[in-house]
Coordinates of C-alpha atoms in Angstrom, one line a residue:
X1 CA 58.1 -13.8 26.2
X2 CA 61.2 -15.7 27.3
X3 CA 63.9 -13.8 29.1
X4 CA 66.7 -13.3 26.5
X5 CA 69.2 -14.0 29.3
X6 CA 67.7 -17.5 30.0
X7 CA 67.9 -20.7 28.0
X8 CA 69.8 -21.8 24.8
X9 CA 67.1 -20.7 22.4
X10 CA 66.9 -17.3 24.0
X11 CA 70.7 -17.0 23.8
X12 CA 70.6 -17.8 20.1
X13 CA 67.8 -15.2 19.6
X14 CA 69.8 -12.6 21.6
X15 CA 72.9 -13.4 19.5
X16 CA 71.0 -12.8 16.3
X17 CA 69.7 -9.6 17.6
X18 CA 73.2 -8.5 18.6
X19 CA 74.5 -9.5 15.1
X20 CA 71.8 -7.4 13.4
X21 CA 72.7 -4.5 15.7
X22 CA 76.3 -5.0 14.8
X23 CA 75.6 -4.9 11.1
X24 CA 73.5 -1.8 11.5
X25 CA 76.2 -0.2 13.5
X26 CA 78.9 -1.0 11.0
X27 CA 76.8 0.5 8.3
X28 CA 76.2 3.8 10.1
X29 CA 79.9 3.9 11.0
X30 CA 80.8 3.8 7.3
X31 CA 78.0 6.2 6.3
X32 CA 79.1 8.7 8.9
X33 CA 82.7 8.4 7.8
X34 CA 81.6 8.9 4.2
X35 CA 79.7 12.0 5.2
X36 CA 82.7 13.6 6.8
X37 CA 85.1 12.6 3.9
X38 CA 82.8 13.8 1.2
X39 CA 82.2 17.0 3.0
X40 CA 86.0 17.7 2.7
X41 CA 86.1 17.1 -1.0
X42 CA 87.1 13.4 -1.1
X43 CA 85.3 11.3 -3.8
X44 CA 83.5 8.0 -3.2
X45 CA 86.2 6.2 -5.1
X46 CA 88.7 7.6 -2.7
X47 CA 86.9 5.8 0.2
X48 CA 87.9 2.5 -1.4
X49 CA 91.6 3.3 -1.6
X50 CA 94.2 3.1 1.2
X51 CA 94.0 6.2 3.4
X52 CA 97.6 7.2 4.1
X53 CA 98.5 9.6 6.9
X54 CA 101.4 11.9 5.9
X55 CA 102.7 12.9 9.3
X56 CA 105.4 15.5 9.5
X57 CA 107.1 17.8 12.0
X58 CA 106.9 21.2 10.1
X59 CA 107.1 24.3 12.3
X60 CA 108.6 27.7 12.0
X61 CA 110.8 27.3 15.1
X62 CA 112.8 24.1 14.3
X63 CA 115.5 24.2 11.7
X64 CA 115.3 20.5 11.3
X65 CA 111.7 20.7 10.2
X66 CA 110.9 24.1 8.6
X67 CA 111.5 22.6 5.1
X68 CA 109.1 19.7 5.5
X69 CA 105.9 21.1 4.0
X70 CA 107.5 20.9 0.6
X71 CA 108.8 17.4 1.4
X72 CA 105.3 16.4 2.5
X73 CA 103.8 17.7 -0.7
X74 CA 106.2 15.4 -2.7
X75 CA 105.2 12.5 -0.5
X76 CA 101.5 13.2 -1.1
X77 CA 102.0 13.2 -4.9
X78 CA 103.8 9.8 -4.5
X79 CA 100.9 8.4 -2.4
X80 CA 98.4 9.4 -5.1
X81 CA 100.6 7.9 -7.8
X82 CA 100.7 4.7 -5.8
X83 CA 97.0 4.4 -5.6
X84 CA 96.5 5.8 -2.1
X85 CA 94.7 8.8 -0.7
X86 CA 97.0 11.1 1.3
X87 CA 95.9 13.1 4.3
X88 CA 98.5 15.5 5.8
X89 CA 98.8 15.7 9.6
X90 CA 101.3 18.0 11.3
X91 CA 102.7 17.1 14.7
X92 CA 105.4 19.8 15.1
X93 CA 108.9 18.8 15.6
X94 CA 111.3 20.6 18.0
X95 CA 114.9 21.6 18.1
X96 CA 116.3 21.4 21.7
X97 CA 118.9 24.1 20.8
X98 CA 116.2 26.8 20.6
X99 CA 116.1 26.6 24.4
X100 CA 119.8 27.6 24.5
X101 CA 120.2 25.0 27.2
X102 CA 118.0 27.0 29.6
X103 CA 115.6 25.3 32.0
X104 CA 113.1 25.1 29.2
X105 CA 115.3 22.3 27.8
X106 CA 113.6 20.1 30.3
X107 CA 110.7 19.7 27.8
X108 CA 113.0 18.2 25.2
X109 CA 112.8 14.5 26.2
X110 CA 109.1 14.7 27.4
X111 CA 108.2 16.0 24.0
X112 CA 108.9 12.5 22.7
X113 CA 106.1 10.8 24.7
X114 CA 103.7 13.7 24.1
X115 CA 104.3 13.7 20.3
X116 CA 104.0 9.9 20.2
X117 CA 100.7 10.1 22.0
X118 CA 99.4 12.8 19.7
X119 CA 100.3 10.6 16.7
X120 CA 98.6 7.6 18.3
X121 CA 95.4 9.6 18.9
X122 CA 95.3 11.3 15.5
X123 CA 96.0 8.1 13.4
X124 CA 94.1 5.8 15.7
X125 CA 90.9 8.0 15.9
X126 CA 90.8 8.6 12.1
X127 CA 91.3 4.9 11.2
X128 CA 94.2 5.4 8.8
X129 CA 95.2 2.4 6.8
X130 CA 98.9 3.3 6.7
X131 CA 101.3 6.2 7.3
X132 CA 104.4 8.0 6.1
X133 CA 106.3 9.6 8.9
X134 CA 108.6 12.5 8.1
X135 CA 110.8 13.5 11.2
X136 CA 114.3 14.9 11.4
X137 CA 115.6 15.7 14.8
X138 CA 116.6 14.2 18.2
X139 CA 113.4 13.4 20.0
X140 CA 111.1 13.7 16.9
X141 CA 112.4 10.5 15.2
X142 CA 111.9 8.3 18.3
X143 CA 108.5 9.9 19.0
X144 CA 107.3 8.9 15.5
X145 CA 108.9 5.4 15.9
X146 CA 107.1 4.9 19.2
X147 CA 103.8 5.9 17.5
X148 CA 104.4 3.6 14.6
X149 CA 105.1 0.7 16.9
X150 CA 102.0 1.4 19.0
X151 CA 99.6 1.8 16.1
X152 CA 101.2 -1.0 14.1
X153 CA 99.7 0.0 10.8
X154 CA 101.8 -0.3 7.7
X155 CA 104.3 2.6 8.0
X156 CA 107.4 4.0 6.3
X157 CA 109.8 6.8 7.4
X158 CA 111.4 9.6 5.4
X159 CA 113.9 11.4 7.5
X160 CA 114.5 15.0 6.7
X161 CA 118.1 15.1 5.6
X162 CA 121.3 16.7 6.8
X163 CA 121.8 20.5 7.3
X164 CA 124.7 22.0 5.3
X165 CA 127.5 23.1 7.6
X166 CA 128.4 26.7 7.7
X167 CA 131.9 28.3 7.3
X168 CA 133.5 29.2 10.6
X169 CA 136.8 30.9 11.5
X170 CA 139.8 29.9 9.3
X171 CA 137.3 28.3 6.9
X172 CA 136.5 25.4 9.3
X173 CA 133.1 23.8 8.9
X174 CA 130.7 24.7 11.8
X175 CA 127.4 23.4 13.0
X176 CA 124.9 24.5 15.5
X177 CA 126.8 22.9 18.4
X178 CA 129.9 24.9 17.5
X179 CA 128.2 27.9 19.1
X180 CA 128.7 26.2 22.5
X181 CA 132.2 25.0 21.6
X182 CA 133.4 28.4 20.6
X183 CA 131.8 30.0 23.6
X184 CA 133.8 27.6 25.7
X185 CA 136.9 28.4 23.9
X186 CA 136.2 32.1 24.4
X187 CA 136.2 31.4 28.1
X188 CA 139.5 29.7 27.8
X189 CA 141.0 32.5 25.7
X190 CA 141.5 30.4 22.5
X191 CA 138.7 32.0 20.6
X192 CA 137.8 35.7 20.2
X193 CA 134.4 37.3 20.4
X194 CA 134.6 37.9 16.6
X195 CA 135.1 34.1 16.2
X196 CA 132.0 33.4 18.3
X197 CA 129.8 35.8 16.4
X198 CA 131.0 34.4 13.1
X199 CA 129.8 30.9 14.4
X200 CA 126.6 32.4 15.7
X201 CA 125.8 33.6 12.2
X202 CA 127.1 30.6 10.2
X203 CA 126.6 27.7 12.6
X204 CA 123.1 26.8 11.4
X205 CA 123.5 26.3 7.7
X206 CA 119.7 25.9 7.1
X207 CA 117.2 23.1 7.1
X208 CA 118.1 19.6 8.3
X209 CA 119.7 17.6 11.1
X210 CA 123.0 18.8 12.7
X211 CA 125.8 17.5 10.5
X212 CA 127.5 15.3 13.1
X213 CA 127.0 12.0 14.8
X214 CA 124.6 13.5 17.3
X215 CA 121.3 12.1 18.3
X216 CA 119.5 13.1 15.1
X217 CA 122.0 11.6 12.7
X218 CA 122.3 8.4 14.8
X219 CA 118.5 8.0 15.0
X220 CA 118.1 8.5 11.3
X221 CA 120.7 5.8 10.7
X222 CA 118.7 3.6 13.1
X223 CA 115.7 4.0 10.9
X224 CA 117.7 2.5 8.0
X225 CA 119.0 -0.5 10.0
X226 CA 115.5 -1.2 11.4
X227 CA 114.3 -1.3 7.8
X228 CA 111.6 1.4 8.1
X229 CA 113.4 3.9 5.9
X230 CA 115.1 3.6 2.5
X231 CA 118.9 3.0 2.5
X232 CA 120.9 6.2 2.2
X233 CA 118.0 8.4 3.4
X234 CA 119.8 9.5 6.6
X235 CA 122.7 11.4 4.9
X236 CA 120.9 13.0 2.0
X237 CA 121.3 16.8 2.1
X238 CA 118.1 18.5 3.3
X239 CA 118.4 21.2 0.6
X240 CA 119.0 19.0 -2.4
X241 CA 116.4 17.6 -4.9
X242 CA 117.4 14.0 -4.1
X243 CA 115.4 14.3 -0.9
X244 CA 112.3 15.4 -2.8
X245 CA 112.8 12.6 -5.3
X246 CA 113.0 10.0 -2.5
X247 CA 109.9 11.6 -1.0
X248 CA 107.9 10.7 -4.1
X249 CA 109.3 7.2 -4.0
X250 CA 108.4 6.7 -0.4
X251 CA 104.9 8.1 -0.9
X252 CA 104.4 5.7 -3.8
X253 CA 105.5 2.8 -1.8
X254 CA 103.2 3.5 1.2
X255 CA 99.9 2.2 -0.4
X256 CA 101.7 -1.0 -1.5
X257 CA 102.8 -1.6 2.1
X258 CA 99.2 -1.5 3.1
X259 CA 98.2 -3.9 0.3
X260 CA 101.1 -6.3 1.4
X261 CA 100.2 -5.7 5.1
X262 CA 103.8 -5.0 6.1
X263 CA 103.7 -3.6 9.6
X264 CA 106.2 -2.2 12.1
X265 CA 105.8 -5.4 14.2
X266 CA 107.3 -7.2 11.2
X267 CA 110.3 -4.9 11.2
X268 CA 111.0 -4.1 14.9
X269 CA 112.1 -7.6 15.8
X270 CA 114.6 -8.6 18.5
X271 CA 117.2 -9.2 15.7
X272 CA 116.5 -5.7 14.2
X273 CA 116.8 -4.0 17.6
X274 CA 120.1 -5.8 18.2
X275 CA 121.3 -4.6 14.8
X276 CA 120.4 -1.1 15.8
X277 CA 122.5 -1.4 19.0
X278 CA 125.5 -2.6 17.0
X279 CA 125.1 0.2 14.5
X280 CA 125.2 2.8 17.2
X281 CA 128.4 1.3 18.6
X282 CA 130.1 1.0 15.3
X283 CA 129.2 4.6 14.4
X284 CA 130.2 6.2 17.7
X285 CA 126.6 7.3 18.0
X286 CA 124.8 9.3 20.6
X287 CA 124.1 8.1 24.1
X288 CA 120.6 9.4 23.8
X289 CA 119.8 6.6 21.4
X290 CA 120.2 4.1 24.3
X291 CA 117.2 5.8 25.9
X292 CA 115.1 5.9 22.8
X293 CA 115.8 2.3 21.8
X294 CA 115.0 1.1 25.3
X295 CA 111.6 2.9 25.0
X296 CA 111.0 1.4 21.6
X297 CA 111.9 -2.1 22.9
X298 CA 109.4 -1.6 25.7
X299 CA 106.7 -0.7 23.1
X300 CA 107.2 -3.9 21.3
X301 CA 107.5 -6.1 24.4
X302 CA 111.2 -6.5 24.4
X303 CA 114.1 -5.3 26.5
X304 CA 117.6 -3.8 25.8
X305 CA 119.5 -4.1 29.0
X306 CA 122.7 -2.1 29.7
X307 CA 124.6 -5.4 29.9
X308 CA 123.6 -6.2 26.4
X309 CA 125.0 -2.9 25.2
X310 CA 128.3 -3.6 26.9
X311 CA 128.4 -7.2 25.6
X312 CA 128.0 -5.9 22.0
X313 CA 130.4 -3.0 22.6
X314 CA 133.3 -5.3 23.4
X315 CA 132.6 -7.2 20.2
X316 CA 131.8 -4.3 17.8
X317 CA 134.7 -2.2 16.6
X318 CA 134.4 1.5 16.0
X319 CA 134.2 1.9 12.2
X320 CA 133.1 5.5 11.7
X321 CA 134.8 8.7 12.5
X322 CA 133.0 12.0 12.2
X323 CA 132.1 14.7 14.8
X324 CA 132.3 14.6 17.7
X325 CA 134.8 11.7 17.5
X326 CA 136.7 13.6 14.8
X327 CA 136.0 17.3 14.5
X328 CA 137.5 17.6 11.1
X329 CA 134.7 15.6 9.4
X330 CA 130.9 16.0 9.4
X331 CA 127.8 14.0 8.4
X332 CA 128.3 15.4 4.9
X333 CA 131.5 13.5 4.7
X334 CA 129.7 10.4 5.9
X335 CA 127.2 10.7 3.1
X336 CA 130.0 11.2 0.5
X337 CA 131.8 8.1 2.0
X338 CA 128.7 6.0 1.3
X339 CA 126.5 6.8 4.3
X340 CA 125.0 4.2 6.6
X341 CA 124.6 1.6 3.8
X342 CA 128.4 1.5 3.4
X343 CA 128.9 1.4 7.1
X344 CA 126.4 -1.4 7.5
X345 CA 127.9 -3.4 4.7
X346 CA 131.4 -3.1 6.2
X347 CA 130.0 -4.6 9.4
X348 CA 127.6 -7.1 7.8
X349 CA 129.4 -10.1 9.5
X350 CA 128.1 -8.7 12.8
X351 CA 124.4 -8.2 11.7
X352 CA 121.3 -10.3 11.1
X353 CA 120.7 -9.6 7.5
X354 CA 117.5 -11.5 6.6
X355 CA 115.0 -9.2 8.2
X356 CA 112.3 -7.5 6.0
X357 CA 112.4 -3.8 5.2
X358 CA 110.0 -1.3 3.6
X359 CA 111.8 -1.6 0.3
X360 CA 110.6 -5.1 -0.2
X361 CA 114.1 -6.5 0.1
X362 CA 116.0 -7.8 3.2
X363 CA 118.5 -5.6 5.0
X364 CA 121.3 -7.7 3.5
X365 CA 120.0 -7.1 0.0
X366 CA 119.6 -3.3 0.7
X367 CA 123.2 -2.9 1.6
X368 CA 124.8 -5.4 -0.7
X369 CA 127.6 -4.0 -2.8
X370 CA 127.9 -0.8 -0.8
X371 CA 131.4 0.2 0.2
X372 CA 133.3 3.0 1.8
X373 CA 134.6 5.8 -0.5
X374 CA 136.7 7.4 2.3
X375 CA 139.0 5.3 4.6
X376 CA 139.2 8.3 6.9
X377 CA 135.4 8.2 7.6
X378 CA 134.4 4.5 7.3
X379 CA 136.8 1.6 7.8
X380 CA 136.5 -2.1 7.3
X381 CA 136.1 -4.6 10.2
X382 CA 139.8 -5.6 9.7
X383 CA 141.1 -2.0 10.2
X384 CA 138.8 -0.3 12.7
X385 CA 139.4 3.1 14.4
X386 CA 139.2 1.3 17.7
X387 CA 138.7 -2.3 18.7
X388 CA 135.6 -1.6 20.7
X389 CA 132.3 0.2 20.1
X390 CA 131.7 3.9 20.9
X391 CA 129.8 3.4 24.1
X392 CA 130.9 1.7 27.4
X393 CA 128.8 0.7 30.4
X394 CA 130.3 1.4 33.8
X395 CA 129.2 -0.1 37.1
X396 CA 130.3 0.2 40.7
X397 CA 129.5 1.7 44.0
X398 CA 128.6 5.0 42.5
X399 CA 126.4 3.5 39.8
X400 CA 125.1 0.1 40.9
X401 CA 122.6 0.0 38.1
X402 CA 125.0 1.3 35.5
X403 CA 126.3 4.5 33.8
X404 CA 127.2 5.2 30.2
X405 CA 130.1 7.0 28.5
X406 CA 130.9 7.7 24.9
X407 CA 134.3 6.2 25.0
X408 CA 135.0 7.0 21.4
X409 CA 135.0 10.7 22.3
X410 CA 137.4 10.3 25.3
X411 CA 141.2 10.9 24.8
X412 CA 143.5 8.1 25.8
X413 CA 144.9 10.0 28.8
X414 CA 141.4 10.4 30.3
X415 CA 140.3 6.7 30.2
X416 CA 141.3 6.2 33.9
X417 CA 140.9 8.7 36.6
X418 CA 140.9 9.2 40.4
X419 CA 140.1 12.6 41.9
X420 CA 138.1 14.6 44.4
X421 CA 134.4 15.2 43.9
X422 CA 133.0 18.7 43.3
X423 CA 129.3 18.4 43.8
X424 CA 126.4 20.5 42.3
X425 CA 122.7 19.9 42.5
X426 CA 121.9 21.2 39.0
X427 CA 123.7 22.1 35.8
X428 CA 123.0 25.8 36.4
X429 CA 124.7 25.7 39.8
X430 CA 127.6 23.8 38.2
X431 CA 128.0 26.5 35.5
X432 CA 128.0 29.2 38.1
X433 CA 130.5 27.3 40.2
X434 CA 132.7 26.8 37.1
X435 CA 132.6 30.5 36.1
X436 CA 133.3 31.5 39.7
X437 CA 136.5 29.4 39.7
X438 CA 135.1 26.7 41.9
X439 CA 136.1 23.8 39.6
X440 CA 139.8 22.9 39.1
X441 CA 141.6 20.5 36.9
X442 CA 141.6 17.1 38.4
X443 CA 138.2 17.5 40.0
X444 CA 135.4 15.0 39.3
X445 CA 132.4 17.2 38.8
X446 CA 129.2 15.7 40.1
X447 CA 125.9 17.1 38.7
X448 CA 122.9 15.4 40.3
X449 CA 119.2 15.7 40.5
X450 CA 119.1 16.0 36.7
X451 CA 117.6 12.6 35.9
X452 CA 114.1 12.0 34.5
X453 CA 112.5 12.5 37.9
X454 CA 114.9 14.9 39.4
X455 CA 115.3 17.5 36.6
X456 CA 112.5 16.6 35.7
X457 CA 112.8 15.4 32.1
X458 CA 116.5 14.6 32.2
X459 CA 118.5 17.7 31.2
X460 CA 121.5 17.4 28.9
X461 CA 124.6 18.8 30.4
X462 CA 125.6 20.3 27.1
X463 CA 126.6 23.8 28.1
X464 CA 128.6 22.8 31.1
X465 CA 130.7 20.2 29.3
X466 CA 131.5 22.6 26.4
X467 CA 132.6 25.2 28.9
X468 CA 134.9 22.6 30.6
X469 CA 136.3 21.7 27.2
X470 CA 136.9 25.3 26.3
X471 CA 138.7 26.0 29.5
X472 CA 140.8 22.8 28.8
X473 CA 140.1 21.5 32.3
X474 CA 140.8 17.8 32.8
X475 CA 137.7 17.5 34.8
X476 CA 135.3 14.6 34.1
X477 CA 131.6 15.3 34.5
X478 CA 129.4 12.6 36.1
X479 CA 125.7 13.0 36.2
X480 CA 122.3 11.2 36.4
X481 CA 121.2 13.4 33.5
X482 CA 122.0 13.1 29.9
X483 CA 124.5 14.4 27.3
X484 CA 124.1 15.8 23.9
X485 CA 125.3 13.4 21.2
X486 CA 127.9 16.0 20.3
X487 CA 129.8 16.0 23.6
X488 CA 133.5 15.2 23.7
X489 CA 135.6 14.1 26.7
X490 CA 135.0 12.0 29.8
X491 CA 131.3 12.8 30.2
X492 CA 129.6 10.0 32.2
X493 CA 125.8 10.1 32.3
X494 CA 122.7 8.1 33.0
X495 CA 124.0 7.2 36.5
X496 CA 121.5 4.9 38.1
X497 CA 119.7 4.9 40.3
X498 CA 119.3 8.7 39.9
X499 CA 119.8 10.9 42.9
X500 CA 116.1 11.7 43.3
X501 CA 115.6 8.0 43.8
X502 CA 118.2 7.9 46.6
X503 CA 121.0 6.5 44.5
X504 CA 124.6 6.8 45.7
X505 CA 125.0 9.9 43.7
X506 CA 122.8 11.7 46.3
X507 CA 125.3 10.8 49.0
X508 CA 128.5 12.2 47.5
X509 CA 130.1 15.1 49.3
X510 CA 132.8 17.6 48.2
X511 CA 136.2 16.0 48.5
X512 CA 135.1 12.4 48.3
X513 CA 137.4 10.4 46.0
X514 CA 135.9 9.3 42.7
X515 CA 137.5 6.6 40.6
X516 CA 136.6 5.4 37.1
X517 CA 138.3 3.0 34.7
X518 CA 136.6 3.0 31.3
X519 CA 138.5 0.0 29.9
X520 CA 137.8 -1.8 33.2
X521 CA 134.1 -0.7 33.1
X522 CA 134.0 0.6 36.7
X523 CA 132.8 3.8 38.4
X524 CA 133.5 3.9 42.2
X525 CA 132.8 6.2 45.1
X526 CA 135.8 5.6 47.4
X527 CA 133.9 6.0 50.7
X528 CA 133.4 3.3 53.3
X529 CA 130.1 1.4 53.6
X530 CA 129.8 2.7 57.2
X531 CA 130.1 6.3 56.2
X532 CA 127.6 5.8 53.3
X533 CA 125.1 4.2 55.7
X534 CA 125.4 7.2 58.1
X535 CA 124.8 9.6 55.2
X536 CA 121.8 7.6 53.9
X537 CA 120.2 7.6 57.3
X538 CA 120.1 11.4 57.3
X539 CA 119.4 12.0 53.6
X540 CA 116.1 13.5 52.7
X541 CA 114.6 13.5 49.3
X542 CA 114.3 17.1 47.9
X543 CA 110.9 18.4 47.0
X544 CA 109.8 18.0 43.4
X545 CA 110.9 20.9 41.3
X546 CA 107.7 20.7 39.2
X547 CA 104.4 19.0 40.2
X548 CA 102.0 19.8 37.3
X549 CA 101.8 19.3 33.6
X550 CA 104.0 17.0 31.6
X551 CA 107.1 17.8 33.6
X552 CA 105.1 17.0 36.8
X553 CA 104.2 13.6 35.3
X554 CA 107.9 12.9 34.6
X555 CA 108.8 13.9 38.2
X556 CA 106.3 11.5 39.6
X557 CA 106.2 8.5 37.3
X558 CA 109.0 8.4 34.7
X559 CA 111.0 5.2 34.3
X560 CA 114.8 5.3 34.5
X561 CA 116.9 6.3 31.5
X562 CA 118.1 2.7 31.2
X563 CA 114.4 1.7 30.8
X564 CA 113.5 4.4 28.3
X565 CA 112.6 7.3 30.5
X566 CA 108.9 7.1 29.5
X567 CA 105.6 7.9 31.2
X568 CA 103.5 5.8 28.8

């Protein structure tokens, strides 16, 4: 018998054998799959219909997600009405505020990569034809976006709506983040303990995203501009029936996307990502979205450099004013003013409008005819709140790779600063120093070793900055960590390279003069090159704070915040 590895005839014979094995393998694959599906109550006719994953973040520990089982049920009804077969998969969402800003908050950003990987595994292993993703909050939306991009099966998003603000002291609307604000004001003597406790009880008005232009609301708006969610979805109230109605529509649309083979790769184009950047800038959106969009760009083989953000910021006026840029208005007011469709339509001259979306129409068609119903919330291009976008990129001797600041939340008198450094090696040490009276007005507070590798996981300096605000200290906060999207004031973050990587931030000493100029886009450490070289020669990298688990992985291999802070 001729060796099947020798000669042309043998090769053909071997190829036929392999083909027969392949056919047999394909048959057993389908038979085995049918065995499993039939055993769970599916019918044979169901096996011929698009199998749609209904992925949601329900849990009993996240206010942004604890209402999503009912939403998912409405989506499943819609999938069935659209000729698909729904299968519910829960990948629990998180709310970073349940940590209270303690060290456990370090898990907040790493959750994104873990949840994205879980979605990839579950949907990839089970060979879904398409998916409906139902997230709400800060790191959950980007986790699901990364998964959708990686899997690249026809997908549609339904974001979970806005939480209703509570009623605080003097009838002012309050959100979760007001607990920190009022705690800061209590320190400064402008709020009472009774005020704080009223906010504690009323600040979380129920299910949904925090009702301000924090990370969740900004990311939900990004889903709209990327074309993977329906226009107007981001600012629906989480406790209103409109969300359930849209859930049925979204579910019904999902099987049709499979039949039309509309994939995330068709939506997440370079033009769409650039649209997302401009939306963040025009909305005064969260700095965290820069990290998530960078990670999404990496996932689809693109880049979003900091210089690109600054290029667009100088050419994209600020057109939206709600918290934290304007404390008197919330995301509820944004919805009443027309939501993101109205904002996008006002800035349509700055956007690429011909990209496809899950609605079957282009982005331009989705937003056509939308207009602002409230000049105090959304303005036209001709009459912006500010001539530049909400975010500025600073560079200089303290941040050679760049740093970011939400300039829309900085008062005019704080745009330029020179003052002595007050250095802390963690946020917790900074809080203790502040409470002990170790920080004075005019200090430049440096909080370092809080980046993706140093923290690890990139803490948000949310408690410290709210305390500084409450004490009414004119003290900028500069860090290699992150900020909540709700921070106000000169909070400069994402300083790169981070201190754990030996960046200049690691060399700063108490008393060094720090200078920044936000309009001039500079961040400088006013110390001679010779002195910095001397300090660098004796600097030693601190030991890793965590060496095992997901935080250990971040400490050892995370990319920078500018590059998405990802371990995958």
